[in-house]
């Protein structure tokens, strides 16, 4: 602060770099207040900080920046912008001061990107210690540097830069080479550090999703120390003694191999303890491990529920998602910045957070949310309900289609394989389009248990992860149900009307009526929570069946003239439908009641608790035992199937620091900037 009061030249340079080495656009309001719009909150935070320290970016007219430095107005002409890239990890501008006409190169970036391009006599040790100190506090750091240019040096470089920018072949490589030529022999000015704050509900969200059996990977561009501190602050990694963080590090492939072996041995030792084991690895070590020690890294990655990959580039993020997918895991990637787009697009499910970092991630994602804590409801509530409803819809569609087809097949044996259809064209079309589609359309309102119960017992998500509601065995059950119902409908109809002098159309209506009655009761039995719309859809559709067929029976040329009037007046018709319903639904209801009473699942127990209005403590131990049984079943199953089940699936998420920023929202929107 003494240097600031004395207007030290080094302090002025430091604040000037903070104010103008960016792509921020200042906006002046009618009352004279200045606000800033930036692609990155890092740049916005740095410009605001400089403004509070009396170096204010006033306006930007084309390439001319107007800056107020301790009360005096100074203009800078931006000649070139060396944009930030994930490989260089720094950003620079070439600017000319209007008064002195002095050319300067101003740079900012990560310490590992700035230190190698400094002059040999720079105080890197002092700044490195400061960076390490700030990182241990969980602060986001960035180093600032500059150098003065002469005209000839800049003109020669400018010609090379223009040639590289207009090149068609290897343009990016040539531009990177030009940037490397300019960014040398810099003078270190200092380091910035900005605190990030956790959003409300982030630790609780991570803890709840862990209970649901979801594994987490944090892919970040931050320093090792910063990433660990952020992970600890948001419950991503549990502190000792509840958790154990293992470090994979090294500068050569041999050192990394030794580190991997040591970590695997430590994990084997800790396997007997109830500890949450996690590992942390940086981008360089990760690249070497995948290249030279793939099997050891795979064993480590599949054994840990939590992983932190720091100092990784956007391409490495996408590579890690692809790698985990190759292990037969299902992945979800979440991020909020442009650096996360490739990762989000590579994952099975991409979630983008729309916030102050822009909409790039949200536009590239499958789902967009506003805050990280909304991920809990997205997965546990919407995701689980969607899985349940989709499972029922898919299997019910097969059931009702097989039901009508199997009746046709059985009728072909009676008709001598003549190819004659038992049902007319209108009945078949109405069966699929109207009679059986309306009841399941309102299935989107069905909830097996309430939202509060799901959030209170997130372990129940394991039923979805283990594919308990949609698998070959459940498909077989629905196929058996359709075969049973088709057999009952056909045999009862044929035997009841065997001695009746009935037309084929009348026999067709009786069989079709039996199918409609059965499917209405099947939907009713499989529905967990009834609403007015569901009641209207199920039973109103049954009434609509008769209304439509009565209207068609009034048409002389429709092929069904007077049929409904004749058969509905016969007691035999209604007794036949009653018999079909009893024979078809009786075994299913008996089996369902037996399982619900004597072999209840965790979902059944929670349903009983809700319906009886008891406290969850009374049967919580029973619920836990059922959930533990599910986990044991998955562990004892085939390894490939266990990998496919998301009880052990990673949830790939970019960390709060994936882009190496010092402020602003995180890549999973965990952190907010502290202006």
XYZ file of C-alpha atoms in Angstrom:
675
model
C 0.000 0.000 0.000
C 2.960 2.307 0.540
C 4.013 1.697 -3.053
C 0.487 2.535 -4.183
C 0.493 5.782 -2.215
C 3.910 6.699 -3.616
C 2.798 5.793 -7.150
C 5.698 3.399 -7.593
C 6.474 2.776 -11.296
C 6.366 -0.997 -10.756
C 2.962 -0.724 -9.079
C 1.661 1.454 -11.917
C 2.882 -1.050 -14.507
C 1.319 -3.898 -12.548
C -2.079 -2.170 -12.363
C -1.854 -1.063 -15.996
C -1.394 -4.669 -17.133
C -4.421 -5.649 -15.021
C -6.486 -2.885 -16.652
C -5.643 -3.238 -20.347
C -4.276 -6.749 -20.976
C -7.702 -8.200 -21.716
C -10.654 -8.152 -24.090
C -12.986 -6.318 -21.693
C -15.438 -3.791 -23.136
C -16.197 -0.794 -20.836
C -19.746 0.544 -20.914
C -20.509 4.033 -19.611
C -24.047 4.605 -18.321
C -26.031 7.850 -18.426
C -25.042 8.758 -14.867
C -21.341 8.308 -15.639
C -20.893 4.941 -13.940
C -18.661 2.496 -15.801
C -19.426 -1.218 -16.036
C -17.456 -3.897 -17.819
C -18.506 -6.743 -20.124
C -16.068 -9.597 -20.512
C -16.013 -13.119 -21.888
C -14.256 -14.264 -18.726
C -14.977 -13.209 -15.177
C -11.227 -13.362 -14.556
C -10.669 -10.361 -16.782
C -13.667 -8.535 -15.347
C -12.402 -9.103 -11.800
C -8.908 -7.868 -12.670
C -10.224 -4.721 -14.376
C -12.535 -3.970 -11.438
C -9.666 -4.498 -8.997
C -7.431 -2.112 -10.968
C -10.236 0.451 -11.050
C -10.563 0.326 -7.269
C -6.837 0.995 -7.068
C -7.200 4.163 -9.227
C -6.245 2.713 -12.620
C -9.570 2.856 -14.462
C -10.294 1.607 -17.965
C -12.597 4.365 -19.233
C -13.394 3.530 -22.842
C -12.437 1.477 -25.849
C -12.662 3.090 -29.284
C -11.574 0.559 -31.846
C -7.969 -0.275 -30.920
C -7.519 2.748 -28.664
C -7.912 2.314 -24.916
C -8.479 5.303 -22.644
C -7.198 4.748 -19.106
C -7.278 7.030 -16.079
C -4.098 6.429 -14.051
C -4.252 8.146 -10.670
C -6.351 10.969 -12.104
C -4.459 11.519 -15.374
C -5.857 10.296 -18.703
C -3.580 8.103 -20.808
C -4.295 6.439 -24.162
C -2.920 3.120 -25.380
C -3.139 1.799 -28.922
C -3.481 -1.983 -29.084
C -1.463 -3.145 -32.089
C -1.709 -6.923 -31.704
C -3.456 -9.404 -29.428
C -1.775 -12.742 -28.737
C -4.837 -14.670 -27.655
C -4.944 -17.185 -24.842
C -4.670 -20.856 -25.841
C -4.763 -23.984 -23.733
C -1.249 -24.860 -24.896
C 0.399 -21.493 -24.171
C -1.705 -20.765 -21.057
C -1.047 -17.055 -21.329
C -2.393 -14.007 -23.144
C -0.435 -10.942 -24.349
C -1.009 -7.661 -26.141
C 1.371 -5.352 -28.003
C 0.471 -1.761 -27.214
C 1.843 1.732 -27.874
C 1.609 4.483 -25.292
C 0.247 7.642 -26.929
C 2.398 10.168 -25.043
C 5.836 8.575 -25.185
C 5.138 6.415 -28.280
C 6.753 3.570 -26.357
C 6.047 0.020 -27.521
C 5.292 -2.541 -24.808
C 4.368 -6.215 -24.588
C 2.022 -6.941 -21.664
C 1.430 -10.561 -20.627
C -0.574 -12.481 -18.058
C -0.942 -16.192 -17.479
C -0.308 -19.176 -15.253
C 2.958 -19.237 -13.333
C 4.150 -22.289 -15.247
C 3.592 -20.382 -18.509
C 5.152 -17.072 -17.411
C 8.260 -18.244 -15.522
C 9.945 -19.983 -18.527
C 9.817 -16.798 -20.645
C 11.283 -14.428 -18.020
C 14.722 -12.879 -17.947
C 17.301 -14.773 -15.956
C 17.589 -12.142 -13.203
C 13.909 -12.099 -12.200
C 12.796 -12.805 -8.571
C 10.930 -15.983 -9.458
C 11.549 -17.618 -6.071
C 9.673 -14.896 -4.169
C 6.735 -14.958 -6.576
C 6.673 -18.779 -6.655
C 6.437 -18.838 -2.866
C 3.578 -16.339 -3.033
C 1.792 -18.444 -5.642
C 2.160 -21.529 -3.466
C 0.910 -19.662 -0.415
C -2.158 -18.330 -2.229
C -2.869 -21.747 -3.739
C -2.927 -23.375 -0.299
C -5.616 -20.863 0.641
C -7.662 -21.966 -2.350
C -7.103 -18.720 -4.256
C -6.844 -18.474 -8.024
C -3.461 -17.091 -9.109
C -2.129 -15.436 -12.249
C 1.286 -13.883 -12.951
C 1.773 -10.582 -14.799
C 4.836 -9.599 -16.853
C 5.933 -7.062 -19.471
C 8.811 -5.882 -21.637
C 9.638 -2.858 -23.758
C 10.013 -3.324 -27.526
C 11.948 -1.385 -30.129
C 10.480 -0.450 -33.492
C 12.677 -2.698 -35.621
C 12.018 -5.728 -33.447
C 8.284 -5.173 -33.614
C 8.202 -4.491 -37.375
C 10.120 -7.681 -38.172
C 7.883 -9.693 -35.884
C 4.724 -8.078 -37.285
C 5.617 -9.197 -40.824
C 6.083 -12.792 -39.645
C 2.833 -12.646 -37.682
C 0.850 -11.419 -40.698
C 2.330 -14.155 -42.881
C 1.438 -16.772 -40.267
C -2.111 -15.475 -39.809
C -2.749 -15.597 -43.556
C -1.239 -19.054 -43.950
C -3.572 -21.822 -45.077
C -1.353 -24.707 -43.983
C -0.472 -25.219 -40.298
C -1.764 -21.789 -39.374
C -2.191 -22.524 -35.661
C 1.311 -23.930 -35.346
C 2.847 -20.939 -37.151
C 0.903 -18.486 -34.989
C 2.065 -20.272 -31.843
C 5.647 -20.037 -33.097
C 5.259 -16.283 -33.683
C 3.846 -15.816 -30.182
C 6.797 -17.732 -28.779
C 9.217 -15.427 -30.599
C 7.626 -12.330 -29.075
C 7.007 -13.638 -25.545
C 10.629 -13.880 -24.401
C 12.847 -12.049 -21.901
C 9.907 -10.653 -19.953
C 10.136 -8.747 -16.670
C 8.015 -10.164 -13.866
C 5.664 -7.656 -12.253
C 3.845 -9.787 -9.683
C 1.013 -12.200 -9.060
C -2.727 -11.769 -8.546
C -4.905 -13.945 -6.315
C -8.688 -13.879 -6.117
C -10.944 -15.783 -3.758
C -13.741 -17.955 -5.097
C -16.786 -18.672 -2.990
C -18.843 -21.816 -2.970
C -22.401 -21.530 -4.145
C -25.152 -22.460 -1.785
C -25.854 -26.176 -1.649
C -22.763 -27.437 -3.479
C -21.328 -29.642 -0.683
C -24.790 -31.044 0.027
C -25.340 -31.799 -3.662
C -22.055 -33.684 -3.962
C -22.689 -35.616 -0.755
C -26.203 -36.595 -1.871
C -25.029 -37.757 -5.285
C -22.279 -39.802 -3.644
C -24.934 -41.596 -1.596
C -26.718 -42.312 -4.867
C -23.665 -44.311 -5.977
C -22.219 -41.799 -8.419
C -18.458 -41.401 -8.761
C -16.878 -38.000 -9.374
C -13.927 -36.910 -11.510
C -12.763 -33.303 -11.369
C -10.985 -32.158 -14.526
C -9.381 -28.778 -13.936
C -6.829 -26.422 -15.378
C -5.818 -25.116 -11.944
C -2.648 -25.739 -10.010
C -2.311 -28.912 -7.971
C -2.581 -27.148 -4.612
C -5.517 -24.956 -5.628
C -7.441 -27.904 -7.024
C -6.978 -29.900 -3.813
C -8.109 -27.009 -1.628
C -11.201 -26.435 -3.742
C -11.998 -30.162 -3.666
C -11.739 -30.190 0.132
C -13.923 -27.099 0.517
C -16.812 -28.569 -1.494
C -16.774 -32.105 -0.013
C -15.377 -33.431 -3.244
C -12.601 -35.064 -1.229
C -13.128 -35.973 2.407
C -10.420 -34.820 4.843
C -8.537 -37.299 6.961
C -9.292 -39.576 8.761
C -12.527 -40.106 6.775
C -10.719 -39.808 3.453
C -7.302 -40.360 1.933
C -5.865 -38.374 -0.971
C -3.140 -40.141 -2.956
C -0.768 -38.223 -5.231
C 0.449 -39.505 -8.602
C 3.372 -37.359 -9.674
C 6.702 -37.437 -11.445
C 8.714 -35.732 -14.150
C 9.681 -38.854 -16.124
C 7.781 -41.987 -17.176
C 9.870 -44.049 -14.752
C 9.030 -41.802 -11.799
C 5.350 -41.832 -12.723
C 5.387 -45.651 -12.944
C 6.929 -45.871 -9.472
C 4.366 -43.391 -8.138
C 1.495 -45.437 -9.605
C 2.814 -48.618 -8.014
C 3.145 -46.875 -4.650
C -0.403 -45.517 -4.865
C -1.819 -48.934 -5.808
C -0.025 -50.547 -2.867
C -1.404 -47.881 -0.539
C -4.903 -48.487 -1.874
C -4.538 -52.213 -1.263
C -3.488 -51.470 2.322
C -6.435 -49.119 2.847
C -8.948 -51.552 1.321
C -9.683 -52.979 4.768
C -10.474 -49.528 6.178
C -13.694 -47.609 5.653
C -12.017 -44.691 3.909
C -12.984 -42.686 0.879
C -9.825 -42.966 -1.230
C -9.141 -40.448 -4.013
C -6.157 -39.684 -6.209
C -4.828 -36.518 -7.822
C -2.720 -36.307 -10.978
C -1.586 -33.413 -13.155
C -1.831 -33.113 -16.927
C 1.780 -34.091 -17.665
C 1.723 -37.137 -15.420
C -1.660 -38.110 -16.865
C -0.324 -37.998 -20.409
C 2.707 -40.095 -19.493
C 0.611 -42.570 -17.491
C -1.756 -43.167 -20.396
C 1.153 -43.590 -22.780
C 3.487 -45.807 -20.756
C 1.473 -47.178 -17.799
C -2.039 -47.590 -19.162
C -2.919 -50.788 -17.274
C -1.753 -49.465 -13.904
C -3.631 -46.206 -14.396
C -6.758 -48.079 -15.475
C -6.628 -50.210 -12.340
C -6.220 -47.114 -10.197
C -8.972 -45.153 -11.932
C -11.530 -47.967 -11.727
C -10.761 -48.565 -8.043
C -11.297 -44.998 -6.816
C -14.618 -43.260 -6.490
C -13.012 -39.819 -6.749
C -10.268 -38.447 -8.995
C -8.740 -34.999 -9.481
C -6.940 -34.247 -12.734
C -5.311 -30.807 -12.523
C -3.520 -28.743 -15.144
C -5.403 -30.487 -17.945
C -6.280 -28.883 -21.265
C -9.731 -28.941 -22.918
C -8.541 -31.677 -25.262
C -7.360 -33.756 -22.293
C -10.767 -33.343 -20.670
C -12.455 -34.788 -23.746
C -9.796 -37.498 -23.900
C -10.524 -38.524 -20.312
C -14.247 -38.743 -21.015
C -13.543 -40.912 -24.037
C -11.204 -43.050 -21.962
C -13.762 -43.661 -19.225
C -16.380 -44.487 -21.853
C -14.024 -47.119 -23.261
C -14.119 -48.813 -19.834
C -17.868 -49.398 -20.368
C -18.938 -46.716 -17.895
C -21.732 -44.262 -18.524
C -20.561 -40.686 -18.166
C -22.087 -37.316 -17.414
C -19.998 -34.197 -17.980
C -20.913 -30.816 -16.545
C -19.318 -27.454 -17.239
C -20.127 -23.808 -17.820
C -17.325 -22.435 -20.015
C -16.125 -22.687 -23.578
C -13.253 -24.910 -22.399
C -15.795 -27.527 -21.363
C -17.615 -27.836 -24.697
C -15.538 -30.736 -26.053
C -15.878 -32.624 -22.779
C -19.651 -32.076 -22.680
C -20.103 -33.232 -26.261
C -17.964 -36.331 -25.708
C -19.894 -37.605 -22.662
C -23.020 -39.743 -22.834
C -24.938 -36.948 -21.120
C -23.758 -33.346 -21.240
C -24.987 -30.735 -18.763
C -24.195 -27.082 -19.351
C -24.540 -24.367 -16.748
C -25.768 -21.060 -18.139
C -24.257 -18.222 -16.182
C -21.861 -15.324 -16.395
C -19.310 -17.467 -18.214
C -21.539 -17.374 -21.293
C -23.796 -19.851 -23.050
C -21.264 -21.920 -24.993
C -21.469 -24.892 -22.648
C -25.249 -24.615 -22.302
C -25.761 -24.562 -26.064
C -23.518 -27.589 -26.598
C -25.158 -29.657 -23.852
C -28.085 -32.035 -23.640
C -29.456 -30.296 -20.549
C -28.943 -26.752 -19.307
C -29.238 -25.692 -15.662
C -28.716 -22.398 -13.862
C -26.863 -23.542 -10.734
C -24.768 -26.536 -9.787
C -27.136 -27.517 -6.971
C -29.883 -28.094 -9.547
C -27.919 -31.157 -10.652
C -29.314 -33.042 -7.652
C -32.898 -32.656 -8.811
C -31.940 -33.204 -12.436
C -30.485 -36.640 -11.659
C -32.419 -37.881 -8.644
C -35.859 -36.478 -9.455
C -36.213 -35.833 -13.172
C -33.715 -38.475 -14.244
C -35.174 -41.206 -12.053
C -38.806 -40.436 -12.907
C -37.904 -40.281 -16.593
C -36.225 -43.690 -16.394
C -39.244 -45.231 -14.651
C -41.725 -43.772 -17.113
C -39.643 -44.625 -20.164
C -39.202 -48.193 -18.927
C -42.951 -48.652 -18.529
C -43.769 -46.986 -21.842
C -41.276 -49.088 -23.823
C -42.388 -52.395 -22.318
C -46.087 -51.543 -22.392
C -45.838 -50.666 -26.091
C -44.367 -54.102 -26.776
C -47.009 -55.761 -24.591
C -50.029 -54.208 -26.292
C -48.607 -54.810 -29.785
C -47.787 -58.449 -29.017
C -51.233 -58.930 -27.491
C -53.084 -58.158 -30.695
C -50.509 -59.952 -32.888
C -50.594 -63.166 -30.851
C -54.391 -63.242 -31.086
C -54.061 -62.974 -34.858
C -51.557 -65.840 -34.851
C -53.835 -68.039 -32.739
C -56.779 -67.248 -35.000
C -54.753 -68.332 -38.025
C -54.736 -71.913 -36.690
C -58.533 -71.859 -36.438
C -58.932 -70.346 -39.897
C -56.698 -72.957 -41.501
C -53.728 -70.648 -42.025
C -55.777 -68.831 -44.628
C -54.343 -65.431 -43.851
C -57.724 -64.079 -42.817
C -57.533 -61.310 -40.231
C -59.732 -61.532 -37.175
C -59.841 -57.735 -36.863
C -60.859 -55.297 -39.552
C -58.661 -52.399 -40.637
C -60.528 -49.786 -38.612
C -60.220 -51.785 -35.396
C -56.490 -52.366 -35.834
C -55.837 -48.705 -36.590
C -57.948 -47.480 -33.682
C -56.352 -49.991 -31.316
C -52.858 -48.540 -31.822
C -53.728 -44.893 -32.402
C -56.568 -44.303 -29.950
C -57.505 -47.113 -27.583
C -54.055 -48.012 -26.216
C -52.086 -44.791 -26.677
C -54.127 -42.313 -24.656
C -53.789 -44.040 -21.227
C -49.994 -44.067 -21.343
C -49.703 -40.483 -22.592
C -50.476 -39.228 -19.084
C -47.933 -41.623 -17.578
C -45.580 -38.629 -17.470
C -47.423 -37.687 -14.270
C -46.785 -40.993 -12.526
C -44.540 -41.039 -9.424
C -43.773 -44.251 -7.582
C -42.545 -42.324 -4.507
C -42.584 -38.630 -3.673
C -39.760 -36.242 -4.491
C -38.976 -35.628 -0.831
C -38.597 -39.365 -0.232
C -36.206 -39.709 -3.167
C -34.055 -36.841 -1.885
C -34.096 -38.318 1.620
C -33.027 -41.752 0.336
C -30.825 -41.115 -2.736
C -29.610 -44.744 -2.594
C -32.880 -45.654 -4.297
C -31.306 -44.433 -7.547
C -29.385 -47.725 -7.581
C -32.519 -49.412 -8.988
C -32.183 -47.255 -12.084
C -28.415 -47.631 -12.230
C -28.705 -51.425 -12.014
C -31.399 -51.387 -14.736
C -33.866 -53.189 -12.505
C -36.891 -51.853 -14.397
C -35.666 -52.263 -17.969
C -33.651 -55.371 -18.787
C -34.069 -58.690 -20.629
C -35.824 -60.319 -17.671
C -38.435 -57.565 -17.408
C -38.970 -57.736 -21.174
C -39.488 -61.472 -20.793
C -42.054 -60.808 -18.077
C -44.017 -58.448 -20.296
C -43.787 -60.912 -23.171
C -45.154 -63.655 -20.910
C -47.952 -61.325 -19.825
C -48.899 -60.584 -23.434
C -48.844 -64.300 -24.316
C -51.009 -65.156 -21.276
C -53.541 -62.441 -22.041
C -53.666 -63.280 -25.758
C -54.286 -66.927 -24.952
C -57.025 -66.091 -22.432
C -58.774 -63.617 -24.741
C -58.718 -65.981 -27.713
C -59.665 -69.203 -25.912
C -62.426 -67.653 -23.810
C -63.905 -65.851 -26.815
C -63.797 -68.948 -29.020
C -65.259 -71.289 -26.402
C -68.015 -68.952 -25.226
C -69.146 -68.217 -28.773
C -68.479 -71.698 -30.146
C -72.166 -72.637 -30.261
C -73.414 -69.165 -31.121
C -74.358 -68.264 -34.663
C -72.111 -65.227 -34.714
C -70.378 -63.414 -37.505
C -66.615 -63.017 -37.582
C -67.088 -59.275 -37.005
C -68.955 -59.974 -33.769
C -66.229 -62.378 -32.621
C -63.695 -59.696 -33.509
C -65.432 -57.062 -31.368
C -65.606 -59.435 -28.386
C -61.867 -60.205 -28.628
C -61.003 -56.532 -29.146
C -63.143 -55.561 -26.155
C -61.262 -58.099 -24.030
C -57.944 -56.582 -25.108
C -59.117 -53.058 -24.282
C -60.381 -54.110 -20.854
C -57.157 -55.922 -20.046
C -54.893 -53.077 -21.111
C -56.960 -50.612 -19.068
C -56.524 -52.713 -15.925
C -52.825 -53.310 -16.693
C -52.200 -49.558 -16.880
C -54.210 -49.056 -13.678
C -52.249 -51.737 -11.819
C -48.873 -50.383 -12.997
C -49.764 -46.791 -12.082
C -48.361 -45.717 -8.722
C -49.989 -42.330 -8.158
C -53.404 -41.535 -9.571
C -54.407 -38.051 -10.655
C -57.617 -36.803 -12.230
C -56.031 -36.825 -15.674
C -54.829 -40.402 -15.262
C -58.254 -41.568 -14.111
C -59.885 -39.861 -17.079
C -57.319 -41.279 -19.490
C -57.691 -44.872 -18.300
C -61.414 -45.183 -17.687
C -62.481 -42.422 -20.063
C -60.616 -44.228 -22.819
C -62.597 -47.381 -22.009
C -65.849 -45.423 -22.381
C -64.550 -43.821 -25.583
C -64.028 -47.303 -27.031
C -67.745 -47.990 -26.851
C -68.743 -44.517 -27.993
C -66.568 -44.755 -31.113
C -67.727 -48.273 -31.972
C -71.395 -47.377 -31.452
C -70.974 -44.486 -33.875
C -69.237 -46.729 -36.430
C -72.018 -49.311 -36.016
C -74.509 -46.702 -37.219
C -72.758 -46.406 -40.581
C -74.248 -48.888 -43.118
C -71.136 -49.084 -45.323
C -68.578 -49.356 -42.469
C -68.576 -53.169 -42.227
C -69.695 -53.047 -38.574
C -73.316 -52.037 -39.103
C -75.471 -52.748 -35.977
C -72.805 -55.078 -34.486
C -72.306 -53.132 -31.243
C -76.062 -52.849 -30.719
C -76.462 -56.605 -31.017
C -73.587 -57.846 -28.856
C -73.958 -55.230 -26.114
C -77.502 -56.393 -25.581
C -76.319 -59.931 -24.876
C -75.508 -60.851 -21.220
C -73.034 -63.359 -22.632
C -70.857 -60.494 -23.904
C -70.481 -58.839 -20.525
C -69.925 -62.160 -18.726
C -67.200 -62.978 -21.262
C -65.416 -59.689 -20.584
C -65.720 -60.253 -16.844
C -64.248 -63.739 -17.177
C -61.386 -62.481 -19.382
C -60.563 -59.737 -16.878
C -60.601 -62.103 -13.886
C -58.479 -64.748 -15.595
C -56.053 -62.194 -17.019
C -55.568 -59.936 -14.007
C -56.023 -62.489 -11.208
C -52.572 -64.141 -11.481
C -50.838 -60.767 -11.940
C -52.510 -59.219 -8.906
C -51.788 -62.297 -6.802
C -48.096 -62.253 -7.740
C -47.850 -58.503 -7.177
C -49.450 -58.755 -3.730
C -47.228 -61.689 -2.745
C -44.053 -59.805 -3.669
C -45.260 -56.613 -2.014
C -46.072 -58.380 1.284
C -43.453 -61.123 1.574
C -40.569 -59.910 -0.608
C -40.853 -56.129 -0.658
C -38.218 -54.062 -2.399
C -36.807 -50.849 -0.999
C -39.272 -48.935 -3.174
C -42.190 -50.969 -1.749
C -41.047 -50.203 1.799
C -40.822 -46.498 1.058
C -44.302 -46.632 -0.492
C -45.629 -48.279 2.665
C -44.008 -45.589 4.798
C -45.577 -42.854 2.706
C -49.028 -44.415 2.690
C -49.016 -45.207 6.408
C -47.574 -41.751 7.286
C -44.951 -43.368 9.554
C -41.574 -41.864 10.327
C -38.748 -43.069 8.152
C -36.789 -44.207 11.204
C -39.169 -47.075 11.904
C -38.129 -49.069 8.847
C -34.981 -47.280 7.789
C -32.801 -50.254 8.696
C -34.895 -52.459 6.431
C -34.488 -49.986 3.583
C -30.737 -49.879 4.105
C -30.530 -53.673 4.077
C -32.307 -53.816 0.716
C -30.025 -51.151 -0.746
C -26.941 -52.960 0.556
C -28.226 -56.166 -1.006
C -28.431 -54.423 -4.365
C -24.797 -53.307 -4.066
C -23.691 -56.845 -3.199
C -25.602 -58.254 -6.161
C -23.826 -55.832 -8.461
C -20.418 -56.682 -7.007
C -21.031 -60.403 -7.522
C -22.285 -59.955 -11.065
C -20.257 -60.088 -14.255
C -17.530 -57.374 -14.290
C -18.699 -56.009 -17.598
C -22.228 -55.758 -16.247
C -20.961 -54.163 -13.063
C -19.159 -51.563 -15.110
C -22.280 -50.939 -17.150
C -24.274 -50.365 -13.971
C -23.806 -46.829 -12.808
C -23.555 -47.750 -9.151
C -19.856 -47.548 -9.935
C -20.055 -45.044 -12.753
C -18.043 -41.818 -12.766
C -19.811 -38.514 -13.044
C -17.283 -36.530 -15.033
C -17.317 -32.905 -14.029
C -15.048 -30.040 -14.822
C -13.768 -28.426 -11.683
C -14.124 -24.858 -10.521
C -10.793 -24.058 -12.082
C -10.797 -25.886 -15.341
C -9.704 -22.888 -17.359
C -6.910 -21.711 -15.061
C -8.725 -18.563 -14.041
C -8.189 -16.438 -10.975
C -11.786 -15.398 -10.531
C -15.295 -15.954 -11.759
C -17.546 -18.933 -12.049
C -16.065 -22.362 -12.015
C -16.335 -24.863 -14.791
C -19.060 -26.664 -12.861
C -20.369 -23.379 -11.539
C -19.351 -24.398 -8.023
C -17.673 -21.096 -7.277
C -18.705 -17.500 -7.621
C -16.371 -14.576 -7.988
C -15.831 -12.328 -5.034
C -15.584 -8.810 -6.507
